[in-house]
Tab-separated table of C-alpha atoms in Angstrom:
chain	number	residue	atom	x	y	z
W	1	MET	CA	1.117	40.114	-24.487
W	2	VAL	CA	4.223	39.299	-22.725
W	3	ALA	CA	5.065	35.419	-21.697
W	4	GLU	CA	6.461	34.376	-18.234
W	5	THR	CA	7.899	30.558	-18.130
W	6	VAL	CA	7.066	29.265	-14.641
W	7	GLY	CA	8.320	25.436	-14.928
W	8	PHE	CA	6.953	23.224	-17.530
W	9	LEU	CA	4.109	26.033	-18.087
W	10	THR	CA	4.249	29.082	-19.799
W	11	VAL	CA	1.798	31.939	-18.336
W	12	TYR	CA	0.306	34.531	-21.201
W	13	GLY	CA	-0.832	37.281	-18.667
W	14	ARG	CA	-4.135	35.280	-16.978
W	15	PHE	CA	-3.651	32.066	-18.961
W	16	LEU	CA	-1.419	29.361	-18.569
W	17	LEU	CA	-0.330	27.244	-21.664
W	18	ALA	CA	1.506	23.691	-21.380
W	19	PRO	CA	3.246	22.305	-24.203
W	20	ALA	CA	1.958	19.084	-26.598
W	21	PRO	CA	4.480	16.799	-24.863
W	22	THR	CA	3.474	17.263	-21.102
W	23	PHE	CA	-0.245	15.588	-21.812
W	24	GLY	CA	0.895	13.357	-24.706
W	25	CYS	CA	-1.581	11.689	-26.992
W	26	GLY	CA	-4.999	11.292	-25.409
W	27	TRP	CA	-5.113	13.398	-22.502
W	28	ARG	CA	-8.434	15.499	-22.029
W	29	GLY	CA	-9.940	16.692	-18.756
W	30	GLN	CA	-11.894	20.179	-17.418
W	31	ILE	CA	-10.079	21.483	-14.438
W	32	ARG	CA	-12.524	22.351	-12.200
W	33	GLY	CA	-13.068	26.091	-10.925
W	34	ALA	CA	-11.272	27.680	-14.131
W	35	ALA	CA	-13.296	29.874	-16.011
W	36	HIS	CA	-12.448	28.855	-19.135
W	37	VAL	CA	-10.408	25.547	-20.363
W	38	ARG	CA	-9.367	25.573	-24.213
W	39	LEU	CA	-7.201	22.704	-25.804
W	40	LYS	CA	-5.920	22.799	-29.424
W	41	GLU	CA	-6.044	19.807	-31.147
W	42	CYS	CA	-2.803	18.340	-33.165
W	43	ALA	CA	-1.823	15.021	-34.906
W	44	GLY	CA	0.301	13.782	-31.939
W	45	GLY	CA	-2.367	14.466	-29.561
W	46	VAL	CA	-3.234	18.035	-27.234
W	47	ASP	CA	-1.010	20.486	-28.498
W	48	ALA	CA	-1.901	23.198	-25.664
W	49	VAL	CA	-3.954	23.845	-22.476
W	50	ALA	CA	-5.154	27.248	-21.400
W	51	ILE	CA	-6.452	27.654	-18.563
W	52	GLU	CA	-7.949	31.425	-17.859
W	53	ASP	CA	-7.964	32.678	-14.603
W	54	LEU	CA	-5.606	30.422	-13.033
W	55	GLY	CA	-2.051	32.560	-14.085
W	56	GLU	CA	-2.008	34.516	-10.918
W	57	ARG	CA	-1.878	31.457	-8.734
W	58	VAL	CA	1.081	29.786	-10.219
W	59	SER	CA	3.757	30.791	-8.417
W	60	PRO	CA	7.935	29.941	-9.484
W	61	GLY	CA	8.997	26.521	-8.557
W	62	MET	CA	6.181	25.214	-10.563
W	63	PRO	CA	7.540	21.615	-11.168
W	64	VAL	CA	8.483	20.274	-14.654
W	65	LEU	CA	6.187	16.999	-15.404
W	66	SER	CA	6.178	14.921	-18.655
W	67	SER	CA	5.011	11.741	-19.583
W	68	GLY	CA	9.116	10.847	-19.877
W	69	MET	CA	9.184	10.769	-15.845
W	70	ASP	CA	8.802	8.315	-13.588
W	71	PHE	CA	5.918	8.219	-11.085
W	72	ASP	CA	7.432	8.268	-8.388
W	73	GLN	CA	9.960	11.067	-9.093
W	74	ALA	CA	6.824	13.350	-10.557
W	75	SER	CA	5.405	12.505	-7.142
W	76	ALA	CA	8.032	14.110	-5.177
W	77	ALA	CA	8.147	16.701	-7.528
W	78	VAL	CA	4.773	17.839	-6.862
W	79	VAL	CA	4.202	17.034	-2.945
W	80	GLU	CA	7.794	19.260	-2.540
W	81	TYR	CA	6.741	21.994	-4.755
W	82	LEU	CA	2.799	22.181	-2.222
W	83	LYS	CA	4.782	22.021	0.638
W	84	GLN	CA	6.128	25.555	-0.065
W	85	ALA	CA	3.252	26.926	-2.147
W	86	ILE	CA	0.000	25.502	0.084
W	87	PRO	CA	1.815	24.919	3.964
W	88	MET	CA	0.774	22.288	5.607
W	89	ASP	CA	1.926	19.679	7.980
W	90	ASN	CA	0.654	16.676	5.541
W	91	TRP	CA	1.489	16.334	1.735
W	92	SER	CA	1.052	12.715	0.074
W	93	VAL	CA	0.442	10.856	-3.230
W	94	SER	CA	-0.968	7.432	-1.807
W	95	ARG	CA	-2.304	4.408	-3.352
W	96	TYR	CA	-6.083	2.474	-3.142
W	97	ASP	CA	-4.857	-0.711	-3.350
W	98	GLY	CA	-8.663	-1.784	-2.894
W	99	ASP	CA	-8.542	-2.124	1.069
W	100	SER	CA	-6.512	1.015	2.032
W	101	GLN	CA	-5.146	3.999	1.299
W	102	VAL	CA	-1.055	3.355	1.138
W	103	PHE	CA	0.982	5.989	1.236
W	104	LEU	CA	4.065	6.330	-1.742
W	105	THR	CA	5.119	9.739	-1.286
W	106	VAL	CA	5.114	11.956	1.883
W	107	ARG	CA	5.789	15.244	3.761
W	108	ASP	CA	4.886	14.874	6.896
W	109	ASP	CA	5.585	17.443	10.006
W	110	SER	CA	3.301	16.027	12.772
W	111	TYR	CA	1.581	12.699	11.781
W	112	GLY	CA	3.750	9.982	12.090
W	113	ILE	CA	2.846	8.905	8.253
W	114	GLY	CA	5.546	7.758	6.095
W	115	PRO	CA	6.293	5.834	2.702
W	116	GLY	CA	4.255	2.579	2.930
W	117	THR	CA	1.735	3.758	5.622
W	118	ALA	CA	-1.523	1.947	5.379
W	119	ILE	CA	-4.774	3.303	6.552
W	120	PRO	CA	-8.035	1.389	6.027
W	121	TRP	CA	-10.350	2.986	3.051
W	122	SER	CA	-12.949	2.927	5.291
W	123	ASN	CA	-11.586	5.376	7.925
W	124	THR	CA	-10.165	7.875	5.352
W	125	MET	CA	-11.377	11.381	4.231
W	126	CYS	CA	-10.402	10.341	0.382
W	127	GLN	CA	-13.525	7.172	0.505
W	128	TYR	CA	-16.051	10.239	0.437
W	129	ALA	CA	-13.332	12.967	-1.434
W	130	MET	CA	-12.733	10.318	-4.282
W	131	VAL	CA	-16.491	9.914	-5.494
W	132	GLY	CA	-17.915	13.012	-4.705
W	133	ALA	CA	-19.984	12.737	-1.575
W	134	GLY	CA	-17.551	14.950	0.650
W	135	PRO	CA	-15.410	18.074	-0.412
W	136	ASP	CA	-11.927	17.602	-2.346
W	137	ILE	CA	-11.207	20.907	-0.318
W	138	ALA	CA	-12.241	21.083	3.183
W	139	PRO	CA	-11.181	24.629	5.127
W	140	ASP	CA	-12.565	23.280	8.129
W	141	CYS	CA	-13.116	19.681	8.425
W	142	GLN	CA	-15.429	20.020	11.950
W	143	SER	CA	-17.689	21.565	9.353
W	144	VAL	CA	-17.955	18.650	7.421
W	145	PRO	CA	-19.830	16.099	9.856
W	146	ALA	CA	-18.362	12.875	7.992
W	147	TYR	CA	-14.658	13.982	8.013
W	148	ALA	CA	-15.229	14.955	11.705
W	149	ALA	CA	-15.842	11.491	12.127
W	150	VAL	CA	-12.622	10.183	10.451
W	151	ALA	CA	-10.582	12.480	12.369
W	152	LEU	CA	-11.767	11.515	15.764
W	153	ASP	CA	-11.666	7.579	14.796
W	154	LEU	CA	-7.803	8.169	13.717
W	155	GLY	CA	-7.479	10.366	16.621
W	156	PHE	CA	-5.320	12.857	14.145
W	157	GLU	CA	-6.102	16.372	14.731
W	158	ILE	CA	-7.413	17.402	11.093
W	159	GLY	CA	-8.554	20.470	10.569
W	160	THR	CA	-7.937	21.571	7.173
W	161	TYR	CA	-8.119	18.579	4.497
W	162	VAL	CA	-7.283	18.726	0.253
W	163	GLY	CA	-7.865	15.254	-1.552
W	164	PHE	CA	-7.979	15.329	-5.668
W	165	PRO	CA	-8.285	12.018	-7.243
W	166	ILE	CA	-5.499	10.580	-9.746
W	167	ARG	CA	-6.941	8.266	-12.209
W	168	THR	CA	-5.425	5.818	-14.957
W	169	ALA	CA	-6.334	6.479	-18.275
W	170	ASP	CA	-9.741	4.308	-18.346
W	171	GLY	CA	-11.003	6.179	-15.493
W	172	LYS	CA	-10.096	3.930	-12.818
W	173	LEU	CA	-8.900	5.379	-9.430
W	174	PHE	CA	-5.445	4.816	-8.515
W	175	GLY	CA	-5.306	6.819	-5.607
W	176	SER	CA	-4.975	10.593	-4.480
W	177	LEU	CA	-3.247	13.790	-3.903
W	178	CYS	CA	-3.642	14.895	-0.520
W	179	GLY	CA	-3.386	17.332	2.206
W	180	ILE	CA	-3.935	17.613	5.644
W	181	ASP	CA	-3.038	20.378	8.830
W	182	PRO	CA	-4.191	20.219	12.386
W	183	ALA	CA	-5.364	23.707	12.089
W	184	SER	CA	-8.493	25.439	10.010
W	185	ARG	CA	-8.009	27.380	7.326
W	186	SER	CA	-9.815	30.547	5.265
W	187	PRO	CA	-12.459	29.497	2.747
W	188	GLU	CA	-9.479	31.124	0.486
W	189	LEU	CA	-8.025	28.026	0.253
W	190	VAL	CA	-10.596	26.781	-2.578
W	191	ALA	CA	-9.456	29.471	-4.633
W	192	HIS	CA	-6.347	26.544	-5.174
W	193	ARG	CA	-8.918	24.115	-6.925
W	194	PRO	CA	-7.889	24.595	-10.356
W	195	LEU	CA	-4.211	24.430	-9.338
W	196	LEU	CA	-4.641	21.126	-7.755
W	197	ASP	CA	-7.188	19.702	-10.303
W	198	LEU	CA	-4.169	20.107	-12.894
W	199	LEU	CA	-1.231	18.860	-10.522
W	200	SER	CA	-3.152	15.400	-10.508
W	201	MET	CA	-4.353	15.593	-13.944
W	202	LEU	CA	-0.373	15.873	-14.952
W	203	LEU	CA	0.088	12.955	-12.120
W	204	GLY	CA	-2.739	10.944	-13.484
W	205	THR	CA	-0.770	11.344	-17.323
W	206	VAL	CA	2.321	10.699	-15.846
W	207	LEU	CA	1.539	6.990	-13.953
W	208	GLN	CA	-0.553	6.161	-17.662
W	209	ALA	CA	2.752	6.745	-19.419
W	210	ASP	CA	5.174	5.165	-16.293
W	211	LEU	CA	2.833	2.301	-15.949
W	212	THR	CA	2.854	1.568	-19.743
W	213	ARG	CA	6.832	1.407	-19.965
W	214	ALA	CA	6.956	-0.767	-16.625
W	215	GLU	CA	4.280	-3.340	-17.806
W	216	GLN	CA	6.359	-3.381	-21.301
W	217	THR	CA	9.357	-4.265	-18.980
W	218	ARG	CA	8.111	-6.420	-17.046
W	219	GLN	CA	7.093	-8.938	-20.321
W	220	LEU	CA	10.234	-8.309	-21.259
W	221	GLN	CA	11.842	-9.748	-18.078
W	222	ARG	CA	9.024	-11.801	-17.212
W	223	ALA	CA	10.109	-14.186	-20.730
W	224	ALA	CA	13.770	-13.745	-19.811
W	225	VAL	CA	13.166	-15.652	-16.326
W	226	MET	CA	10.905	-17.935	-17.849
W	227	ALA	CA	14.217	-19.554	-19.742
W	228	GLU	CA	15.780	-19.731	-16.619
W	229	SER	CA	13.675	-23.163	-16.140
W	230	ASP	CA	13.966	-26.397	-13.574
W	231	PRO	CA	14.666	-29.319	-15.763
W	232	LEU	CA	12.589	-31.630	-13.814
W	233	THR	CA	9.181	-29.546	-13.763
W	234	GLY	CA	9.796	-26.792	-16.842
W	235	MET	CA	9.257	-24.451	-13.788
W	236	VAL	CA	11.197	-21.211	-12.983
W	237	ASN	CA	13.607	-22.382	-11.219
W	238	ARG	CA	15.551	-20.579	-7.916
W	239	ARG	CA	17.815	-18.017	-9.455
W	240	GLY	CA	14.518	-16.708	-12.093
W	241	TRP	CA	12.617	-16.528	-9.065
W	242	ALA	CA	14.996	-14.292	-7.234
W	243	ARG	CA	15.582	-11.986	-10.230
W	244	PHE	CA	11.788	-11.518	-10.806
W	245	ALA	CA	11.420	-11.037	-6.880
W	246	ALA	CA	13.900	-8.335	-7.072
W	247	MET	CA	12.011	-6.649	-10.020
W	248	GLU	CA	8.575	-7.092	-8.553
W	249	GLU	CA	9.673	-5.342	-5.790
W	250	GLU	CA	10.976	-2.519	-7.223
W	251	ARG	CA	7.999	-2.308	-9.472
W	252	TYR	CA	5.496	-2.094	-5.831
W	253	ARG	CA	7.614	0.432	-3.833
W	254	ARG	CA	6.861	2.698	-7.049
W	255	PHE	CA	3.384	2.004	-7.434
W	256	GLY	CA	2.478	0.450	-4.382
W	257	ASP	CA	0.571	-2.193	-6.176
W	258	PRO	CA	-0.662	-4.994	-3.709
W	259	GLY	CA	1.095	-8.812	-3.580
W	260	CYS	CA	1.484	-11.659	-2.068
W	261	VAL	CA	3.893	-14.522	-1.864
W	262	ILE	CA	2.460	-18.028	-1.316
W	263	VAL	CA	4.642	-20.716	0.250
W	264	ILE	CA	4.032	-24.611	-1.015
W	265	ASP	CA	5.619	-27.782	0.668
W	266	LEU	CA	4.308	-31.200	-0.340
W	267	ASP	CA	3.118	-33.127	2.232
W	268	GLY	CA	4.110	-36.497	0.762
W	269	LEU	CA	7.427	-36.834	-1.857
W	270	LYS	CA	9.702	-38.340	0.933
W	271	LEU	CA	7.498	-41.220	1.511
W	272	VAL	CA	6.940	-41.843	-1.943
W	273	ASN	CA	10.701	-41.215	-2.530
W	274	ASP	CA	11.278	-43.951	0.336
W	275	THR	CA	8.761	-46.702	-0.709
W	276	ALA	CA	8.076	-46.076	-4.595
W	277	GLY	CA	11.699	-44.916	-5.362
W	278	HIS	CA	13.120	-41.494	-7.058
W	279	SER	CA	11.880	-42.254	-10.515
W	280	GLU	CA	7.933	-41.938	-8.992
W	281	GLY	CA	8.980	-39.229	-6.808
W	282	ASP	CA	9.797	-37.284	-9.592
W	283	ARG	CA	6.443	-38.222	-11.885
W	284	TYR	CA	4.995	-37.314	-8.304
W	285	LEU	CA	6.455	-33.555	-8.740
W	286	GLN	CA	5.582	-33.234	-12.225
W	287	ARG	CA	2.136	-34.117	-11.600
W	288	ALA	CA	2.174	-31.452	-8.807
W	289	ALA	CA	3.799	-28.899	-10.745
W	290	ALA	CA	1.456	-29.233	-13.406
W	291	ALA	CA	-1.681	-28.916	-11.370
W	292	MET	CA	-0.159	-25.522	-9.789
W	293	SER	CA	0.399	-24.191	-13.011
W	294	ALA	CA	-3.122	-24.634	-14.494
W	295	THR	CA	-4.476	-23.165	-11.064
W	296	VAL	CA	-2.324	-19.702	-11.031
W	297	ARG	CA	-3.742	-16.970	-13.198
W	298	GLN	CA	-1.879	-15.742	-15.804
W	299	SER	CA	-0.279	-12.759	-14.290
W	300	ASP	CA	1.573	-15.019	-11.297
W	301	LEU	CA	4.997	-16.960	-11.073
W	302	VAL	CA	5.563	-20.084	-10.126
W	303	ALA	CA	8.768	-21.449	-9.091
W	304	ARG	CA	9.974	-24.546	-7.776
W	305	LEU	CA	12.470	-23.579	-5.338
W	306	GLY	CA	14.213	-27.009	-4.554
W	307	GLY	CA	12.729	-30.647	-3.506
W	308	ASP	CA	9.392	-30.512	-2.364
W	309	GLU	CA	9.471	-26.202	-1.640
W	310	PHE	CA	7.448	-23.934	-4.214
W	311	GLY	CA	6.594	-20.271	-4.637
W	312	VAL	CA	3.846	-18.172	-6.309
W	313	LEU	CA	4.294	-14.697	-6.438
W	314	ALA	CA	0.982	-13.425	-6.852
W	315	ALA	CA	1.471	-9.831	-8.408
W	316	ARG	CA	-1.596	-7.175	-8.284
W	317	SER	CA	-3.359	-9.459	-5.593
W	318	THR	CA	-4.671	-8.254	-2.508
W	319	GLU	CA	-4.647	-10.611	1.029
W	320	ASP	CA	-8.215	-11.363	0.404
W	321	GLU	CA	-7.426	-12.704	-3.601
W	322	THR	CA	-5.113	-14.563	-2.667
W	323	ALA	CA	-6.899	-16.573	0.167
W	324	VAL	CA	-9.116	-17.460	-2.710
W	325	LEU	CA	-6.094	-18.631	-4.741
W	326	VAL	CA	-4.356	-20.005	-2.029
W	327	ALA	CA	-7.838	-22.294	-1.097
W	328	ARG	CA	-8.029	-23.159	-5.378
W	329	LEU	CA	-4.238	-24.317	-5.237
W	330	ARG	CA	-4.830	-26.892	-2.400
W	331	ARG	CA	-7.948	-28.252	-3.765
W	332	THR	CA	-6.301	-28.587	-6.802
W	333	LEU	CA	-3.075	-30.915	-4.991
W	334	GLU	CA	-5.429	-33.134	-3.056
W	335	ALA	CA	-7.174	-34.013	-6.274
W	336	ALA	CA	-4.057	-34.418	-8.183
W	337	GLY	CA	-2.749	-36.940	-5.446
W	338	THR	CA	0.111	-34.300	-4.324
W	339	PRO	CA	-1.658	-32.098	-0.706
W	340	ALA	CA	0.719	-29.807	0.219
W	341	SER	CA	1.155	-27.310	3.413
W	342	VAL	CA	1.019	-23.843	2.312
W	343	GLY	CA	1.009	-20.298	3.679
W	344	HIS	CA	0.614	-16.961	2.382
W	345	ALA	CA	1.379	-13.134	3.269
W	346	ALA	CA	1.437	-9.877	1.640
W	347	TYR	CA	3.946	-7.114	0.226
W	348	THR	CA	4.648	-4.211	2.532
W	349	PHE	CA	7.047	-1.130	2.547
W	350	ALA	CA	8.756	-2.510	6.033
W	351	ALA	CA	9.613	-6.047	4.931
W	352	GLY	CA	9.348	-5.924	1.045
W	353	ILE	CA	8.878	-9.465	-1.281
W	354	THR	CA	11.717	-10.833	1.474
W	355	GLY	CA	9.725	-9.939	4.870
W	356	ALA	CA	6.658	-11.210	2.861
W	357	TRP	CA	8.246	-14.723	1.836
W	358	GLU	CA	9.514	-15.185	5.551
W	359	ALA	CA	6.366	-14.572	6.488
W	360	ALA	CA	4.556	-17.221	4.251
W	361	ASP	CA	7.011	-19.604	5.188
W	362	ARG	CA	6.171	-19.575	8.618
W	363	ALA	CA	2.141	-19.591	8.009
W	364	MET	CA	3.159	-22.534	6.069
W	365	TYR	CA	4.786	-24.491	8.538
W	366	GLU	CA	1.996	-23.563	11.170
W	367	ASP	CA	-0.182	-25.519	8.495
W	368	LYS	CA	1.544	-28.197	8.036
W	369	ARG	CA	1.841	-28.634	12.101
W	370	ARG	CA	-2.045	-27.998	11.903
W	371	ARG	CA	-2.514	-30.490	9.163
W	372	ALA	CA	-0.156	-33.485	11.270
W	373	GLY	CA	-2.368	-32.886	14.183
W	374	SER	CA	-6.065	-33.324	12.486
W	375	SER	CA	-4.390	-36.149	10.953
W	376	ARG	CA	-3.358	-38.089	13.992
W	377	PRO	CA	-5.903	-40.729	14.919
W	378	SER	CA	-7.351	-39.611	18.215
W	379	SER	CA	-6.604	-41.115	21.993
W	380	PRO	CA	-9.254	-43.684	23.106
W	381	GLY	CA	-11.280	-42.095	26.049
C-alpha cells in the first residue's frame, strides 16, 4: 500500500497514522464517527493511532502539531487550516474560565469577535455542546431550539455551528474548538466529525504539555522573584512585582486564565508614624504584612509596593473568587489592628495586568472615600 505524508499525518489508503511524539505518553481517546480506532502501545506511550475512513477527508495543509509546541501556536495552525478546509466566517479556539467563553485565537470575517472577546457562558452554544446537551455539529441551527435561542439573544445570524471540547489530561473542560457561519449547511457537514474530534484532542494534548512546561517555568520564576524582597516586611518588592506581573501577563494571553489584581492601602500608618514614631510604624507594617501573607492563597503573590501600599496578584481567580478573598483580607487586617482600603479588578486582553492595576487602584480610592465618609459623625439634625 502506498503511503502519502500529509503534514504530521501519514495516510495509508483509508487509514491515518500519527507518530508517537504527536501524542506523548498517556494519550487516550475515541474518535467519534470513525469506523475504527486502533492504538498501538509502546514504552514511551502511544506509538500510533490508526483511524479508518478518515483518510479521504484529510487534505494537504493539515497542521503539524506536536507536544513540544506552544498552545497558542498550535491553535493558530488549526484555526488557519480549518478556515481553508471547512470555510466558515468564524473559526476559533476559546477558553471557558468558569464564567465566560473567552476567545484566544480567532479567524473572523463578519462577527466582530477577536482575541479577548468574552461572552457569558450562559449565552453560548458551547454550554450545550460541551456536555452533550446539543449537537457538536449543527448544519442548521434553527432546527436546534437551544441554539436558535442563543443566536437570537446574541443578535448574531448563526446558521451553522461546530463545537468540540478541548480538555486537559484529567478530563476537565479547558475550552472549545468552534466554528460559526451565517449560512446553514448541508447535513453532509457531519462527515467532518472524525477530523474535528481528532484536532480538538490533539489541541488538548499540546495544551497539557504546554501547561506543564509553563507551570514549571512559573515556579522557577517565582522563586527568583521571591529573592527580590522588601527588607522590612519580607514581602516581594516593587521590582519583583513588576517582573512577576510581566510573566503572568504572558501566561494570561496564551491560556486565558482568569486573574485579578488587588490593591491595598493601609488607613492608619501616617497617624501611627505621627503619634507613636516610625519604629511603631514599622511594627504596624509588619503586622499588616503578616496578616496579608497568612490570608492569601499559595498561588497568589503579595508584594509591598512602597509606603503603605500593597498589591496582590490573584492568579487563576475569577472576580467572584477574588471578591471572597478581598473580604477575608479586610477581616484579617481589621483583626490585626491595621484596617485598609481595598480595590480589585480582573485582567482583560484589552488592558492587561497594567490596566487591571489602574482599575483596582481607582476602586481602592473609592473604597477609601466611602470608608472615610462612613466614619464621620453625622451632623445634628
